[in-house]
Amino acid sequence: MGDKPIIAISHLGCEKNRIDTEHMLGLLVEAGYGVDSNEELADYVIVNTCSFIEAAREESVRTLVELAEANKKVVITGCMAQHFQEQLLEELPEAVAVVGTGDYHKIVDVVQRVEQGERVKEVSVQPTYIADETTPRYRTTAFGTAYLRVAEGCDYRCAFCIIPYLRGNQRSRTIESIVNEAKQLASQGVQEIILISQITTNYGIDIYGKPKLAELLRALGEVDVPWIRMHYAYPTGLTPDVIAAIKETPNVLPYLDLPLQHSHPEILRAMNRPWQGQVNDAVIERIKDALPEAVLRTTFIVGFPGETEEHFAHLLKFVERHEFDHVGVFTFSPEEGTPAYNLPDQLPQEVMDERRDRLMELQQPISLKKNQQEVGKVVDVLVEQENPETNQLIGRSGRFAPEVDGLVYLQGQVKLGTIVPVVIQNSDVYDLYGQVLNN
């Protein structure tokens, strides 16, 4: 057997993409390929691309062009490969393969075919694949944290979103499969499992005939892992049963990531989310009543076509009224192939930018107030990294999800990848500062 090529993977995009990257790494390692993080040493570089919005595509293209200029043979995978397969092969002679979002499990076969001189296009028109706990996986996240995909794809067709066209319709894994993977992760020392899918509150509809998130959370309560965090919970799916499951399952964090996108019923209708306008306020109040300790994160899109100053003022009042713990704001990005791309009354970028800044400015004192309320408390913190120059430890409390929320900066000596009690001594808009409590 000849020497197998060395392969590097350049990962771009979201945590759903990250899991695909981890499975590709796992499959390549299992097949005996050398995998190196150093792209310079690699014979092939797999670029797992993002195509969610214009800025993400620009980053993907930049990465591809840099690798091409360095004469690297490039395998393009992920959302952009699904989205622009023909153009990529046409415009990047260095691209030896494009692999779609539902085909990453064929990566070993693709590399073997490339090795034999073939230029490979492996893109399913309607992705149907979803990996499970038997698929090899090589984790790339911080030691104590792992993502666990409960479903892939989406049955909704929000007017601004390209994802269902790139990832296919929703397909859920069984509760047994998810619990088995959670147990595997727990046995590897993982302290925090983050459940992800396009719409986690719709989990199970396709295989069980109705949403089964409450049952899934209760089943995961039996797994020996301290924290289970849930991402992408649509407010309509947070039924009394789901809220009760969060409340009754000790290792499920009361952290709710609600991608609301807007508050005004007219904009929500234009976004093809008309159901949400009726429930926003009621559901949020119900969550706060049932789960007073809930941490609420949300994201909004400003500058959707037709958004007037009045619509935007409605959104400002909504944010002021509900005092979310964490808010992310995006400006509208017109995506070719989505209904919103052709809508009239598109707003100039400077208007969108100005609205984004105003909304973030409004949120900052709210975030600061929420953080200040933590000062003096003893909170559990998952310690994830150490600053090599200052030896300062950095981690997150249950209030903070990785990469999107704040951090906790710690004084004290503890092992990375452990959860420790910390007394919070100080705060700013985004982060907390504290001292590890000695036993």
XYZ file of C-alpha atoms in Angstrom:
439
model
C 0.000 0.000 0.000
C 1.429 3.377 -0.967
C 1.594 6.310 1.415
C -1.748 7.991 1.821
C -1.928 11.754 1.282
C -2.041 14.167 4.211
C -5.293 16.082 4.492
C -6.096 19.335 6.294
C -9.599 20.657 6.916
C -10.425 24.348 6.964
C -13.702 24.786 8.826
C -15.988 27.780 8.182
C -19.520 28.465 9.320
C -21.824 27.296 12.070
C -21.752 24.465 14.583
C -24.013 22.367 12.331
C -21.239 22.613 9.760
C -18.700 21.829 12.493
C -20.310 18.441 13.153
C -19.992 17.632 9.427
C -16.300 18.602 9.648
C -15.827 16.354 12.689
C -17.437 13.387 10.914
C -15.252 13.907 7.828
C -12.166 13.985 10.052
C -13.316 10.833 11.857
C -13.923 8.951 8.602
C -10.561 10.010 7.122
C -8.633 9.048 10.286
C -10.440 5.686 10.400
C -9.469 5.079 6.758
C -5.802 5.674 7.637
C -5.278 9.174 6.233
C -2.931 11.583 7.941
C -4.894 14.606 9.122
C -2.973 17.770 9.929
C -4.182 21.187 11.023
C -1.293 22.779 9.114
C -2.530 23.450 5.583
C 1.035 23.989 4.335
C 1.965 20.363 5.047
C -1.189 18.928 3.493
C -1.538 17.371 0.046
C -5.250 18.206 0.033
C -7.240 20.829 1.903
C -10.929 20.199 2.500
C -12.719 23.545 2.901
C -16.064 23.128 4.647
C -17.823 26.274 3.452
C -20.726 28.389 4.649
C -23.273 30.001 2.331
C -25.780 31.413 4.812
C -25.301 35.103 4.026
C -23.145 37.217 1.719
C -20.432 37.857 4.358
C -20.062 34.104 5.002
C -19.727 33.414 1.280
C -17.089 36.121 0.950
C -15.054 34.480 3.731
C -15.421 31.091 2.029
C -14.310 32.509 -1.348
C -11.347 34.311 0.255
C -10.187 31.058 1.860
C -10.561 29.133 -1.398
C -8.652 31.741 -3.417
C -5.787 31.869 -0.875
C -5.417 28.083 -0.993
C -5.583 28.084 -4.796
C -2.839 30.723 -4.909
C -0.747 28.473 -2.652
C -1.218 25.690 -5.267
C -3.217 23.492 -2.918
C -5.566 20.848 -4.244
C -8.901 21.842 -2.749
C -11.945 19.715 -1.911
C -14.924 22.054 -1.422
C -17.652 20.761 0.909
C -20.602 22.234 2.788
C -23.303 24.754 1.994
C -21.449 26.692 -0.673
C -20.574 23.469 -2.507
C -24.287 22.584 -2.456
C -25.242 26.111 -3.552
C -22.706 26.918 -6.301
C -21.312 23.563 -7.417
C -20.991 24.392 -11.134
C -19.541 27.887 -10.676
C -16.956 26.625 -8.189
C -15.696 23.920 -10.532
C -15.657 26.417 -13.397
C -13.889 29.252 -11.608
C -11.447 27.298 -9.425
C -9.301 24.914 -11.466
C -7.582 23.952 -8.174
C -10.895 22.474 -6.926
C -10.482 18.727 -7.353
C -13.933 17.950 -5.898
C -17.172 19.493 -4.669
C -19.158 17.586 -2.041
C -22.717 18.546 -1.038
C -24.222 18.917 2.437
C -25.829 15.478 2.250
C -22.718 13.715 0.935
C -19.906 14.463 3.400
C -20.044 10.815 4.616
C -18.641 9.824 1.188
C -15.445 11.842 1.777
C -13.100 8.816 1.810
C -14.489 7.584 -1.520
C -14.209 11.123 -2.950
C -10.538 11.411 -1.940
C -9.783 7.974 -3.403
C -11.403 8.942 -6.704
C -9.475 12.242 -6.757
C -6.257 10.292 -6.135
C -6.992 8.312 -9.302
C -7.192 11.525 -11.306
C -10.957 12.079 -11.354
C -12.487 15.512 -10.768
C -15.392 14.634 -8.505
C -18.803 16.230 -8.148
C -20.741 14.465 -5.385
C -23.835 16.576 -4.687
C -27.281 15.129 -3.912
C -30.033 17.413 -5.234
C -32.214 16.841 -2.150
C -29.976 15.907 0.816
C -31.384 13.056 2.915
C -28.368 11.826 4.909
C -27.916 12.322 8.653
C -25.009 10.893 10.639
C -25.657 8.972 13.854
C -23.720 7.673 16.851
C -22.085 4.936 14.743
C -20.455 7.452 12.361
C -16.792 8.078 13.288
C -16.193 11.547 14.687
C -13.093 13.501 15.649
C -14.054 16.351 17.960
C -12.598 19.821 17.357
C -14.322 21.820 20.122
C -12.895 22.829 23.504
C -12.203 19.807 25.706
C -15.325 19.999 27.859
C -17.940 20.838 25.196
C -19.502 18.924 22.301
C -22.332 19.588 19.871
C -24.932 16.880 19.321
C -27.128 17.089 16.238
C -30.690 15.913 16.932
C -32.038 16.632 13.427
C -30.899 18.031 10.092
C -32.773 20.158 7.556
C -35.864 22.315 7.893
C -39.493 22.125 6.769
C -40.115 25.871 7.162
C -39.622 28.242 4.256
C -38.804 31.606 5.800
C -38.579 34.140 2.982
C -34.994 35.207 3.784
C -33.417 31.786 4.408
C -31.506 29.643 1.923
C -30.812 26.784 4.385
C -33.765 24.459 3.529
C -32.693 24.592 -0.122
C -29.131 23.621 0.882
C -29.801 21.135 3.682
C -33.124 19.566 2.690
C -36.234 18.853 4.743
C -36.136 17.989 8.418
C -34.946 14.504 9.319
C -34.686 13.634 13.004
C -32.641 10.960 14.713
C -34.331 8.595 17.158
C -34.253 9.351 20.879
C -32.241 6.115 21.392
C -29.597 7.174 18.854
C -29.197 10.623 20.439
C -29.005 9.229 23.986
C -26.387 6.676 22.866
C -24.221 9.440 21.395
C -24.683 11.554 24.536
C -23.438 8.600 26.617
C -20.405 8.215 24.329
C -19.603 11.919 24.765
C -20.063 11.718 28.542
C -17.645 8.767 28.668
C -15.067 10.974 26.881
C -15.239 13.515 29.706
C -17.567 15.988 27.996
C -19.194 18.304 30.569
C -21.572 20.177 28.277
C -23.610 18.801 25.386
C -25.232 21.365 23.095
C -28.257 20.100 21.170
C -28.506 21.575 17.699
C -30.653 21.351 14.595
C -32.352 23.940 12.395
C -35.431 24.009 14.685
C -34.873 21.988 17.824
C -38.444 22.506 19.067
C -39.698 20.624 15.962
C -37.534 17.626 16.842
C -39.187 14.293 16.059
C -42.200 15.471 14.024
C -40.989 13.652 10.910
C -40.374 10.267 12.567
C -42.831 10.240 15.484
C -45.677 12.267 13.957
C -45.441 14.945 16.653
C -42.692 16.940 18.402
C -40.804 14.862 20.955
C -38.432 17.423 22.467
C -39.844 17.038 25.995
C -39.340 13.247 25.849
C -35.820 13.710 24.462
C -34.838 16.120 27.253
C -36.158 13.751 29.927
C -34.246 10.828 28.348
C -31.048 12.916 28.307
C -31.622 13.611 31.997
C -30.504 10.006 32.574
C -27.104 10.657 30.940
C -24.215 11.424 33.287
C -23.309 14.853 31.887
C -23.640 18.023 34.013
C -24.929 20.461 31.374
C -27.280 19.996 28.442
C -27.919 23.182 26.481
C -30.438 23.600 23.707
C -30.020 25.877 20.681
C -32.616 27.106 18.153
C -35.875 26.800 20.068
C -38.784 28.362 18.190
C -41.156 30.077 20.636
C -44.237 28.228 19.342
C -42.582 24.901 20.162
C -41.924 25.819 23.788
C -45.098 24.116 24.967
C -45.952 23.700 28.665
C -44.667 20.118 28.348
C -41.259 21.237 27.012
C -40.984 23.946 29.692
C -41.872 21.344 32.353
C -39.174 19.003 30.984
C -36.563 21.786 31.218
C -37.674 22.548 34.763
C -37.755 18.913 35.919
C -34.514 17.694 34.317
C -31.621 18.884 36.507
C -28.881 18.732 33.850
C -30.905 20.659 31.223
C -29.860 24.305 31.489
C -32.730 26.840 31.527
C -31.050 28.537 28.561
C -33.331 29.272 25.624
C -32.047 30.411 22.272
C -35.089 31.854 20.460
C -34.367 32.966 16.880
C -37.227 35.512 16.780
C -35.968 37.610 13.796
C -38.507 40.428 14.356
C -41.442 41.551 16.483
C -43.778 43.373 14.090
C -46.581 41.152 12.666
C -46.327 42.777 9.207
C -42.598 42.077 8.895
C -43.057 38.561 10.267
C -45.752 37.982 7.644
C -43.393 39.201 4.918
C -40.730 36.866 6.354
C -43.236 34.004 6.002
C -43.386 33.582 9.775
C -46.956 34.883 10.306
C -47.694 32.466 13.197
C -44.989 34.058 15.294
C -46.490 37.545 15.410
C -49.457 36.191 17.354
C -47.370 34.425 19.996
C -44.199 36.410 20.628
C -45.244 38.372 23.715
C -47.464 35.660 25.183
C -44.861 32.896 24.872
C -42.046 34.986 26.311
C -44.167 35.961 29.304
C -45.193 32.336 29.777
C -41.552 31.211 29.726
C -40.592 33.870 32.280
C -43.451 32.857 34.578
C -42.730 29.130 34.350
C -38.920 29.455 34.342
C -37.997 32.613 36.274
C -34.304 31.652 36.082
C -34.407 31.243 32.263
C -31.628 32.864 30.261
C -33.065 34.177 26.992
C -30.939 34.754 23.889
C -32.367 35.857 20.567
C -31.393 37.118 17.128
C -33.062 39.756 14.974
C -32.834 40.782 11.332
C -33.068 44.523 10.704
C -33.643 46.080 7.296
C -35.889 43.359 5.878
C -37.430 44.696 2.623
C -40.286 47.052 3.473
C -39.218 47.586 7.111
C -40.297 51.145 7.959
C -39.078 53.330 10.802
C -42.367 52.448 12.530
C -41.712 48.691 12.205
C -38.226 49.218 13.589
C -39.550 51.298 16.515
C -41.849 48.365 17.348
C -38.780 46.109 17.504
C -36.915 48.567 19.777
C -39.870 48.668 22.187
C -40.114 44.865 22.097
C -36.427 44.485 23.070
C -36.769 47.125 25.781
C -39.854 45.424 27.211
C -38.550 41.851 27.351
C -34.952 42.529 28.452
C -33.291 39.541 26.790
C -30.010 38.380 28.322
C -28.240 38.189 24.949
C -29.179 39.673 21.568
C -27.538 39.207 18.179
C -28.461 41.541 15.309
C -27.936 40.908 11.596
C -28.658 43.193 8.684
C -30.810 41.632 5.960
C -28.789 39.830 3.285
C -30.631 39.190 -0.022
C -30.070 35.552 -0.945
C -30.608 34.528 -4.553
C -33.115 31.675 -4.687
C -35.151 32.912 -1.702
C -38.472 34.816 -1.999
C -37.054 37.866 -0.166
C -34.439 38.352 -2.893
C -37.039 39.806 -5.264
C -39.144 41.749 -2.769
C -39.668 45.466 -3.457
C -38.532 48.196 -1.015
C -35.029 46.837 -0.382
C -33.261 49.139 2.091
C -29.864 50.743 1.554
C -27.042 49.140 3.545
C -26.325 52.338 5.495
C -29.921 52.411 6.815
C -29.630 48.750 7.845
C -26.274 49.348 9.534
C -27.627 52.340 11.427
C -30.613 50.322 12.683
C -28.363 47.466 13.746
C -26.195 49.892 15.731
C -29.215 51.490 17.401
C -30.615 48.131 18.441
C -27.246 46.981 19.836
C -26.868 50.283 21.717
C -30.298 49.778 23.267
C -29.394 46.223 24.308
C -25.997 47.029 25.881
C -27.267 48.499 29.180
C -29.726 45.578 29.436
C -26.892 43.060 29.017
C -24.801 45.012 31.529
C -27.628 44.986 34.069
C -28.099 41.224 33.637
C -24.365 40.657 34.158
C -24.254 42.971 37.193
C -26.962 40.831 38.801
C -24.442 37.952 38.839
C -21.909 39.883 40.965
C -21.665 38.397 44.451
C -23.187 35.077 43.393
C -21.381 31.744 43.362
C -21.903 30.186 39.918
C -20.702 27.003 38.238
C -18.175 27.695 35.481
C -16.874 25.305 32.828
C -13.154 26.140 32.526
C -12.103 25.946 28.869
C -8.863 27.772 28.217
C -5.808 29.323 29.788
C -4.127 32.466 28.554
C -0.529 31.230 28.039
C 0.943 34.667 28.802
C -0.986 35.566 31.955
C -2.038 32.036 33.104
C -5.501 33.492 33.534
C -8.240 30.887 33.174
C -11.257 31.523 30.961
C -14.564 29.695 31.016
C -18.327 30.067 30.759
C -21.197 29.882 33.203
C -24.500 28.262 32.265
C -25.696 31.711 31.113
C -23.173 31.783 28.261
C -23.136 29.570 25.157
C -19.808 29.125 23.326
C -18.724 31.719 20.748
C -21.922 33.780 20.805
C -22.175 34.960 24.440
C -19.740 36.254 27.043
C -16.903 34.645 28.998
C -15.951 34.324 32.652
C -12.344 35.318 33.469
C -11.081 33.478 36.546
C -8.403 33.725 39.189
C -7.387 30.395 40.700
C -5.887 27.040 39.821
C -8.118 24.356 38.329
C -7.996 21.737 35.606
C -9.233 22.617 32.120
C -12.456 20.878 31.127
C -13.908 20.845 34.648
C -16.884 22.680 36.159
C -15.977 24.608 39.316
C -17.759 27.021 41.684
C -16.706 30.637 41.126
C -17.626 33.730 43.102
C -18.368 36.519 40.614
C -16.617 39.742 41.640
C -17.087 42.033 38.659
C -18.808 42.409 35.297
C -18.919 44.450 32.125
C -21.383 44.503 29.217
C -20.444 41.059 27.940
C -18.154 39.268 30.409
C -17.850 38.309 34.089
C -14.800 38.201 36.365
C -14.415 35.935 39.380
C -12.383 33.857 41.818
C -12.442 30.071 41.986
C -13.742 28.933 45.378
C -11.217 26.660 47.031
C -12.667 23.485 48.487
